[in-house]
Every structure is written in structure tokens, then in C-alpha cells.
Backbone as numpy.savetxt, mean C-alpha at the origin, in Angstrom:
# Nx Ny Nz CAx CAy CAz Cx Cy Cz
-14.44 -2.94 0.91 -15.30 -1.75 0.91 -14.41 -0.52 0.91
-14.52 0.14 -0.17 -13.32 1.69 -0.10 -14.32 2.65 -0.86
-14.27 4.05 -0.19 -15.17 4.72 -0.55 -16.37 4.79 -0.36
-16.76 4.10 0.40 -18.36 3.95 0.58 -19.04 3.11 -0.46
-18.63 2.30 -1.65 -18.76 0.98 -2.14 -18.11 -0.13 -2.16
-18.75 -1.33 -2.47 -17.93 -2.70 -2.60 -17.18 -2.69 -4.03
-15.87 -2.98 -3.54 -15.11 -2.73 -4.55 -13.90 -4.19 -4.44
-13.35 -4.47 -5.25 -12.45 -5.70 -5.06 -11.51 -5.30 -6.02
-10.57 -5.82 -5.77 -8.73 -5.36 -6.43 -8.69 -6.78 -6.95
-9.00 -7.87 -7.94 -8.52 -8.69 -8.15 -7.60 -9.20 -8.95
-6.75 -9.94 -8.91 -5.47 -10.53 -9.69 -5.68 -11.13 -10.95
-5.40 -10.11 -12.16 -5.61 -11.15 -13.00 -4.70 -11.99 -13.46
-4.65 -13.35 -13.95 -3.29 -14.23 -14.88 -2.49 -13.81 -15.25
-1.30 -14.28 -15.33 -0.09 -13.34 -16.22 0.74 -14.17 -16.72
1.18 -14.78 -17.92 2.29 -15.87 -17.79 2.34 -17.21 -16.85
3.85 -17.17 -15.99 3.14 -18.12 -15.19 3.23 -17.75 -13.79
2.54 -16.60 -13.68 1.90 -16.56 -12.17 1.34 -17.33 -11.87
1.08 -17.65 -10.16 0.57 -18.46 -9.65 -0.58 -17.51 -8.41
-2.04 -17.59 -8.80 -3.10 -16.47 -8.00 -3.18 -17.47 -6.58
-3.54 -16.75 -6.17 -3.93 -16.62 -4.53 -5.66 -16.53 -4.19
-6.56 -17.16 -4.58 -7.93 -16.65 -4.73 -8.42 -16.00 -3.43
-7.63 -17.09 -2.29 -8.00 -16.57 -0.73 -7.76 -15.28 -0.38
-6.34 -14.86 -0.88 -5.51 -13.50 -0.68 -6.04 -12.57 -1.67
-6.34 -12.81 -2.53 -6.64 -11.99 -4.09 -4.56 -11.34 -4.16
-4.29 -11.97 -4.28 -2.77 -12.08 -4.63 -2.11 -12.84 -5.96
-1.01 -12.80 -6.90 -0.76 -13.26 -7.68 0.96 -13.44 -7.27
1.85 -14.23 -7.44 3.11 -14.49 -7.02 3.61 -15.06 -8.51
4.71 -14.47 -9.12 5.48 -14.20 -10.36 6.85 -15.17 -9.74
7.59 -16.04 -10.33 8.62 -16.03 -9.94 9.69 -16.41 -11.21
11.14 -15.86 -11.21 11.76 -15.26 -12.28 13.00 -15.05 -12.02
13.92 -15.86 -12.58 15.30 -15.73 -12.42 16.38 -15.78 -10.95
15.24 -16.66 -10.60 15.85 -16.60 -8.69 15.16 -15.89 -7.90
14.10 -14.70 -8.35 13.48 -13.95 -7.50 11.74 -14.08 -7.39
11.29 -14.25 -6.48 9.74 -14.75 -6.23 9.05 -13.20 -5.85
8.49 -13.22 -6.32 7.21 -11.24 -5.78 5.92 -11.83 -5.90
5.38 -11.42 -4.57 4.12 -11.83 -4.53 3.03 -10.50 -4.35
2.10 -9.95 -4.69 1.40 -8.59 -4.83 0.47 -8.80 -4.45
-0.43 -8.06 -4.16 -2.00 -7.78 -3.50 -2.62 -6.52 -3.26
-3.39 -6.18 -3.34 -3.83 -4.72 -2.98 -4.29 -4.74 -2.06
-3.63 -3.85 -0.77 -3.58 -3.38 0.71 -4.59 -2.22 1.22
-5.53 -1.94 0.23 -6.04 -0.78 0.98 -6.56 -0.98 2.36
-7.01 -2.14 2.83 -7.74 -2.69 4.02 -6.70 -2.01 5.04
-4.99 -1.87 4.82 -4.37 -0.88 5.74 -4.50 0.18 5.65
-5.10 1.29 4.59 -5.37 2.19 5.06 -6.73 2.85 5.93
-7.82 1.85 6.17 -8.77 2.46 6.53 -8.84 3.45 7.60
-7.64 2.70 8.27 -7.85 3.52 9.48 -7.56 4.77 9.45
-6.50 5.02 8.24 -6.32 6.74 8.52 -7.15 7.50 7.07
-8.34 7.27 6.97 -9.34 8.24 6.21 -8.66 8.79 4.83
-8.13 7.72 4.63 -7.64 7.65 2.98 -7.96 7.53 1.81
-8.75 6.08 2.05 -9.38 5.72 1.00 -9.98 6.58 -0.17
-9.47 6.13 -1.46 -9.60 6.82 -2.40 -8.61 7.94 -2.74
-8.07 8.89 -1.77 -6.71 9.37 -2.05 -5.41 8.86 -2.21
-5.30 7.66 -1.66 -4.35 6.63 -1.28 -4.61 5.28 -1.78
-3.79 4.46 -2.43 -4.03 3.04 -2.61 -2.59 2.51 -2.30
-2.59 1.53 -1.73 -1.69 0.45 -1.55 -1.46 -0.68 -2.10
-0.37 -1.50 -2.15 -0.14 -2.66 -2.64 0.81 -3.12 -1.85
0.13 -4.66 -1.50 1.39 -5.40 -0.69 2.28 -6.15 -1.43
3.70 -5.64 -0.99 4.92 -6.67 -1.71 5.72 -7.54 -1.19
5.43 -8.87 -1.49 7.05 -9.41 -1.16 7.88 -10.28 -1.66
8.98 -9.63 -1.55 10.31 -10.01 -2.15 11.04 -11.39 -2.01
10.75 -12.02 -2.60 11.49 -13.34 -1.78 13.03 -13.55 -2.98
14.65 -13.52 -2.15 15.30 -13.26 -2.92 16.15 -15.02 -2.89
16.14 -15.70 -4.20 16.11 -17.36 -3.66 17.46 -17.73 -4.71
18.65 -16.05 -5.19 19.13 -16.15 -5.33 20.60 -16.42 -4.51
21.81 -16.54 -4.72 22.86 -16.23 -4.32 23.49 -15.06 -4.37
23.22 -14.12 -4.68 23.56 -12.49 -4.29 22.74 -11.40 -4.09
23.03 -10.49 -3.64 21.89 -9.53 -3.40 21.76 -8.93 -3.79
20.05 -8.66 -3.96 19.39 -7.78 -5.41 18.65 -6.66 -4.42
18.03 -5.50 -5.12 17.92 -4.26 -4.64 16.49 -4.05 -5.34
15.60 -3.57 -4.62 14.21 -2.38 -5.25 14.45 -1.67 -4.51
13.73 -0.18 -5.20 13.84 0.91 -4.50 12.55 1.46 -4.58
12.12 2.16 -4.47 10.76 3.01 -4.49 10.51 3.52 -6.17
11.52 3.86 -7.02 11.85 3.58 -8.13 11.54 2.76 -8.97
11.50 1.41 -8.13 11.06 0.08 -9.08 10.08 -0.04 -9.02
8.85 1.16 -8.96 7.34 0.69 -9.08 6.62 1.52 -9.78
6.18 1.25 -10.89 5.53 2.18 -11.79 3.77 1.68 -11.71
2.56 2.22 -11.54 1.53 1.85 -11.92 0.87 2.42 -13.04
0.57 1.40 -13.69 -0.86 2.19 -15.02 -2.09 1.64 -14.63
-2.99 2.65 -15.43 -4.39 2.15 -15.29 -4.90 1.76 -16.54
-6.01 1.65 -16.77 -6.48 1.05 -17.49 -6.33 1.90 -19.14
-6.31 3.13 -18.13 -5.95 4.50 -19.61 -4.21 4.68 -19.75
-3.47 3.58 -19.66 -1.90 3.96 -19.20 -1.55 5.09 -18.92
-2.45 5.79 -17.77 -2.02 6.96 -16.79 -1.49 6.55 -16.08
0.02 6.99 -15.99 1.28 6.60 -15.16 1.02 6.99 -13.22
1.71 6.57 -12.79 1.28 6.42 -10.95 2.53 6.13 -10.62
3.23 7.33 -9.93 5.03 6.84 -9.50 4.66 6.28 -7.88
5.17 6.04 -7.32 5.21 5.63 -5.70 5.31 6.89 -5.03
4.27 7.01 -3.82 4.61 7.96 -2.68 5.35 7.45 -1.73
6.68 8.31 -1.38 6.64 8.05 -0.24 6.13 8.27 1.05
6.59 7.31 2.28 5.72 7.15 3.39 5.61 8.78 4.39
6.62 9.62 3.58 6.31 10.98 3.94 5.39 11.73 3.51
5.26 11.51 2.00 3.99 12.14 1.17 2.95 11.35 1.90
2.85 10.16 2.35 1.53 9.58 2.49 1.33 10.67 4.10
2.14 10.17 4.40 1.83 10.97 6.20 1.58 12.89 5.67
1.89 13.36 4.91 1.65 14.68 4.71 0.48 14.85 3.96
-0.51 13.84 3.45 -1.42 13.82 2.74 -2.40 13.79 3.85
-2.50 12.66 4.76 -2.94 11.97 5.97 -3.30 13.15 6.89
-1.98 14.50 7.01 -2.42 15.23 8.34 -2.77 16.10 7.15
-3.32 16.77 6.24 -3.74 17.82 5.40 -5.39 17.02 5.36
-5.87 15.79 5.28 -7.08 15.45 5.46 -7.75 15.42 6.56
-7.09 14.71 7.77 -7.28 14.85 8.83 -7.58 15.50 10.19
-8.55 16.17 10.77 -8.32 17.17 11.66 -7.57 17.04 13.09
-7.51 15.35 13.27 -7.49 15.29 14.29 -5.90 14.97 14.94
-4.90 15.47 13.67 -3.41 15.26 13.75 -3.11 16.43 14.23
-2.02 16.14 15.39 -1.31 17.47 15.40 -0.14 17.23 15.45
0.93 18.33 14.91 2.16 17.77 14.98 3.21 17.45 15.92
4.04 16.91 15.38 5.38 16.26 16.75 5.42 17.36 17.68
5.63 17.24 18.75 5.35 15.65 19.26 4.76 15.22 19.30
3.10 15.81 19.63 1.64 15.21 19.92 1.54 14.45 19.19
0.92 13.25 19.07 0.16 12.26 18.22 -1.23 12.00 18.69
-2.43 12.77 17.51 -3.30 12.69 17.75 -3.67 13.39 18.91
-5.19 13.58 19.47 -5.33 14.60 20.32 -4.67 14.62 21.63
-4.06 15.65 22.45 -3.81 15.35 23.67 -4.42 14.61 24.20
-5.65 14.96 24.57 -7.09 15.09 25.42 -7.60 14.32 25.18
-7.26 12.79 24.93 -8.49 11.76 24.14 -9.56 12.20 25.03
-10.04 11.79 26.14 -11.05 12.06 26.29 -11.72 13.14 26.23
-11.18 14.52 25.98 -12.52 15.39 25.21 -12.58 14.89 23.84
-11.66 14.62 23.08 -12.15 13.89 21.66 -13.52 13.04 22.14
-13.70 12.08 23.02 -14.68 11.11 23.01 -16.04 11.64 23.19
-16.01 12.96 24.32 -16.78 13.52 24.85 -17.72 14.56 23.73
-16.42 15.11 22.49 -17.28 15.92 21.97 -17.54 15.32 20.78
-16.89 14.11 20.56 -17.25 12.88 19.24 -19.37 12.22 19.32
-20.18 12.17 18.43 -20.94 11.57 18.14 -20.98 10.05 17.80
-19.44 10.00 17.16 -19.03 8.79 16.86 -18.87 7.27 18.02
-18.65 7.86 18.59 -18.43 7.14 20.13 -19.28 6.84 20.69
-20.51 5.32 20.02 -21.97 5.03 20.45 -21.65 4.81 21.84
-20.59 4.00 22.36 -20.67 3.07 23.39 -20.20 4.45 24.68
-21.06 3.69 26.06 -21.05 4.81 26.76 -20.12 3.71 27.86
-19.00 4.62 28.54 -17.95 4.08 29.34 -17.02 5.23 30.36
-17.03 4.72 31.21 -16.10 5.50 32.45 -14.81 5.83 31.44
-14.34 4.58 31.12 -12.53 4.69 30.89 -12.46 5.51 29.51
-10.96 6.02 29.90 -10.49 7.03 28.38 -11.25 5.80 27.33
-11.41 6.85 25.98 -11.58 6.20 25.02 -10.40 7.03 24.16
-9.51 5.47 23.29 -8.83 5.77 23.07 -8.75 6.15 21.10
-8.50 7.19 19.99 -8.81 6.35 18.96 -7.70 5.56 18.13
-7.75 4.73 17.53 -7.00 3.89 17.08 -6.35 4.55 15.89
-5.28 5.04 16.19 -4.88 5.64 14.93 -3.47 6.07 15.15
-2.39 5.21 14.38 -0.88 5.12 14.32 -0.30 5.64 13.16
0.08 7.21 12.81 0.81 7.22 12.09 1.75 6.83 11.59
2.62 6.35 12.37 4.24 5.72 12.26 3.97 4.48 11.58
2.82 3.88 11.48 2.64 3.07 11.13 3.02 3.04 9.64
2.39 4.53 8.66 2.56 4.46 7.66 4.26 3.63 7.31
5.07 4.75 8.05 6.43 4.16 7.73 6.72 2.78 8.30
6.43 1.77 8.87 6.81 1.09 9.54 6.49 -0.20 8.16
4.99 -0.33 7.83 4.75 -0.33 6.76 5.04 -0.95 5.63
5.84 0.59 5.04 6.20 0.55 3.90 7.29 -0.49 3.94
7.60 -0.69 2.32 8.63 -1.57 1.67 9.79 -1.10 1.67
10.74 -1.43 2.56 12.00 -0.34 2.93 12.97 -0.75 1.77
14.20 -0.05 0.99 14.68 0.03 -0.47 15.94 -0.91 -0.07
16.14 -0.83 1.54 17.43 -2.17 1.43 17.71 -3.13 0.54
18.93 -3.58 0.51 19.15 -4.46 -0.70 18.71 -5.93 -0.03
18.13 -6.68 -0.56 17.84 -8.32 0.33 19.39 -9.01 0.28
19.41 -9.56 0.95 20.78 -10.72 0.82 19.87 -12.05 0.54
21.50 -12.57 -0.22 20.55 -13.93 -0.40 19.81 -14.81 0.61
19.04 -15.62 -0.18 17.90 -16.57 0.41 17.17 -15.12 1.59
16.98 -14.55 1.56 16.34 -13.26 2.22 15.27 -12.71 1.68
14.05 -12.49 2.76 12.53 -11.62 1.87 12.83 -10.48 2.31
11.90 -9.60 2.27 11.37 -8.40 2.54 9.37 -8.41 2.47
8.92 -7.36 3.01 7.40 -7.27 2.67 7.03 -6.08 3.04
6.08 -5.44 2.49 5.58 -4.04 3.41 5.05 -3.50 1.92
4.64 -2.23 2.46 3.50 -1.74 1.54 4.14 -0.43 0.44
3.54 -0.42 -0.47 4.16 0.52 -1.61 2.66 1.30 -2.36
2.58 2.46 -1.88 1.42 3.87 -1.99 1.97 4.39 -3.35
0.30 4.65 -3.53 0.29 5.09 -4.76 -1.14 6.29 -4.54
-0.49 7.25 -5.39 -1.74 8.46 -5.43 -2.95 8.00 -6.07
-3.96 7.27 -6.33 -5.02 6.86 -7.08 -6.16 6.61 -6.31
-7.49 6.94 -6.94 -8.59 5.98 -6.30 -9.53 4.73 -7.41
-8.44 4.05 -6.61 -9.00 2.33 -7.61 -10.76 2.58 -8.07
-11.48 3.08 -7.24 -12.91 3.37 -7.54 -13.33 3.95 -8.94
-12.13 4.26 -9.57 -12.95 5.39 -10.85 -11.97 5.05 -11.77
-11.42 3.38 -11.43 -10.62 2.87 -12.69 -11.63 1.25 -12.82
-10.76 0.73 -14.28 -11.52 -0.44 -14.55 -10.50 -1.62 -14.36
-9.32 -1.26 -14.11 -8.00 -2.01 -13.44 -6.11 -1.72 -13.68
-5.58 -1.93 -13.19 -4.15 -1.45 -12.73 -3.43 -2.41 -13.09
-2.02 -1.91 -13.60 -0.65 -3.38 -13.97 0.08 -2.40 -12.72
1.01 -3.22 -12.17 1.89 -2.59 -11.16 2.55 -3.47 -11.69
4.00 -2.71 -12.43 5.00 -2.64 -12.94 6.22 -3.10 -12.13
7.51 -4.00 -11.80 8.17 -4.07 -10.93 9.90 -3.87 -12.01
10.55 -3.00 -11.57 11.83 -3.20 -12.08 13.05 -3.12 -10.96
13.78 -4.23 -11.48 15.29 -4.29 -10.62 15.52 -2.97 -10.68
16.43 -2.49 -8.96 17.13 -1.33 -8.74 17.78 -1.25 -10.11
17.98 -0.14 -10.87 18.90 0.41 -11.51 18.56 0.25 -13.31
17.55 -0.66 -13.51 16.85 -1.38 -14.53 16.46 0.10 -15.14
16.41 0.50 -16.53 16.10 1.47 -17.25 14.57 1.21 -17.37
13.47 2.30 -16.95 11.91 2.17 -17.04 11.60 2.27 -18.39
12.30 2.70 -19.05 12.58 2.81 -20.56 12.12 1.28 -21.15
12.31 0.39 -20.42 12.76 -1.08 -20.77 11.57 -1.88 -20.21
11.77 -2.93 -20.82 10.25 -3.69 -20.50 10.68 -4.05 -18.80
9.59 -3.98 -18.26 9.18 -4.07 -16.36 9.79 -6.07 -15.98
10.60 -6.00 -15.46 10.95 -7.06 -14.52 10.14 -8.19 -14.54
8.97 -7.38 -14.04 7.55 -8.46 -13.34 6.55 -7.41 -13.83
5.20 -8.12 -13.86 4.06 -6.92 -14.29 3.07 -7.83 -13.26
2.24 -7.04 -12.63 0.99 -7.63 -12.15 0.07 -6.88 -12.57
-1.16 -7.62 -13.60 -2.21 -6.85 -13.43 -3.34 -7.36 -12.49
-4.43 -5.88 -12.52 -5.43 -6.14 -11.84 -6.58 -5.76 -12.26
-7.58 -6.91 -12.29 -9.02 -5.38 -12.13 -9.99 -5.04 -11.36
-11.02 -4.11 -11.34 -11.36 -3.66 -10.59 -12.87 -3.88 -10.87
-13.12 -4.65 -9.50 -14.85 -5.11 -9.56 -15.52 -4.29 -8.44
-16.36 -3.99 -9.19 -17.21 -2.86 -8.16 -18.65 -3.19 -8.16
């Protein structure tokens, strides 16, 4: 559910990917290196994103003998109109996050001092209770997250999330593009996952 409709990110076939029907995931594997993809928005709900923000979960499984590198670089998305989508980083996402949000304030505070006048002057807050009410909401999380650009060592994964400026809602489906650190975008993509979008 994103946006206030039912919406689904699903994996379509590619070569010889192998789908995930449970996960709605597709896993590529290629020259020693395994990537498995999914679309993550279900992590952003909590911070009132949806639709400004889309995610995709990655991971790297490296099942070579030396170590290979992505960077934030190695992710290009198109849509269905090959309107290009570079990666945000987990700073743009957090600077997007407190420009939507009212209820951020900055470092140090996180979130309101005062939870409990938040609760008190919130509507949102059906349930009636003595104790602070607290709201659930971790920025750091964004970064914690994300898909950090370290290089893997061999037999070594990685996983975490890779943002993109789009709202999947007002497309008909997405390829998320993957290229080795240093790989010319010029050049055909590493790995391709597509997706589409059932609403």
C-alpha cells in the first residue's frame, strides 16, 4: 500500500534470473557475483515518504576471489518512458524527510522534545494511556540502511537500501540498472532488473 493505493513492485524475468514470488525479488547471478533486488518501500513508511521516495533492496553476494566494488554510481533507474533516476543519497533522503516533515527538528533533538505534548496535542493517538507515548520514528535509520559503497572482499555480501527520487504510483514499471564500480554507464548495465507496477 503506497500512497493511499494498492500498489505492488513486481519482478519481472530476465535471462536467467531466478524470482522470489514470496519476496517479489529476482536474484541475477554472473561472473562470480550474485545481486538479489526487491522494492523496499515498506521501509519507508514510517517516515511519510511514500511517493517522494522509492527504495530498492540490494544484495551483493561476492562468490568471487577478489574484491569487487559498487558505489552509489552503480545504480541507474528507468521507467517505463526511459526517464533516467540517479541514486539519492542517504543525506538527500534525510533532507527531503525533514523539508516534509513537521515534526523534525534539528541536531541534536530528534523528533519532538516533549513527546508527550506531541501525544497530547496529536488526534492521531486513539489509544488513551498514563505512559509517554512515544512516536516511532528513526532517522539514522535512513543511513544505517542504505547500501554502504565499501568494496566486498571475497566470498563476502553486503545488503541495505538504494533511494531513488520517484513515485512508482504514476509509472507502469522500472529496470534498475546495476554497474561494476568504475564500469562506463555509457556501456551496457552489469545486471538489469526489471519491474512492473500493479496497481
Amino acid at each position: 500500500m503506497l500512497g493511499g493505493c494498492s500498489l505492488k513492485v513486481v519482478p519481472e524475468q530476465t535471462g536467467t534470473g531466478v524470482i522470489n514470488a514470496a519476496e517479489s525479488s529476482q536474484t541475477i547471478t554472473r561472473d562470480g557475483l550474485s545481486i538479489t533486488v526487491k522494492s523496499s518501500d515498506i521501509d519507508l513508511r514510517d517516515y511519510n515518504l511514500e511517493g517522494a521516495v522509492s527504495a530498492f533492496s540490494v544484495i551483493i553476494d561476492n562468490r568471487t576471489d577478489h574484491e569487487v566494488s559498487f558505489g552509489n554510481d552503480s545504480f541507474v533507474l528507468l521507467d517505463n518512458e526511459n526517464r533516467q533516476y540517479l541514486p539519492l543519497t542517504p543525506e538527500k533522503v534525510k533532507e527531503i524527510l525533514s523539508r516534509d516533515s513537521y515534526y523534525l527538528i534539528p541536531y541534536p533533538y530528534v523528533g519532538f522534545y516533549y513527546l508527550e505534548d506531541y501525544a497530547k496535542s496529536s488526534s492521531y493517538n486513539e489509544f488513551s494511556s498514563n505512559a509517554p507515548y512515544f512516536y516511532d520514528l528513526y532517522p539514522q535509520d535512513i543511513y544505517t540502511k542504505a547500501l554502504a559503497g565499501e568494496s566486498i572482499i571475497p566470498k563476502a555480501k553486503v545488503a541495505g537500501l538504494v533511494y531513488f527520487k520517484i513515485d512508482l504510483s504514476t509509472v507502469q514499471g522500472v529496470k534498475l540498472h546495476v554497474f561494476k564500480k568504475g564500469s562506463s554507464r555509457s556501456s551496457a548495465p552489469d545486471f538489469t532488473f526489471p519491474f512492473k507496477i500493479e496497481k
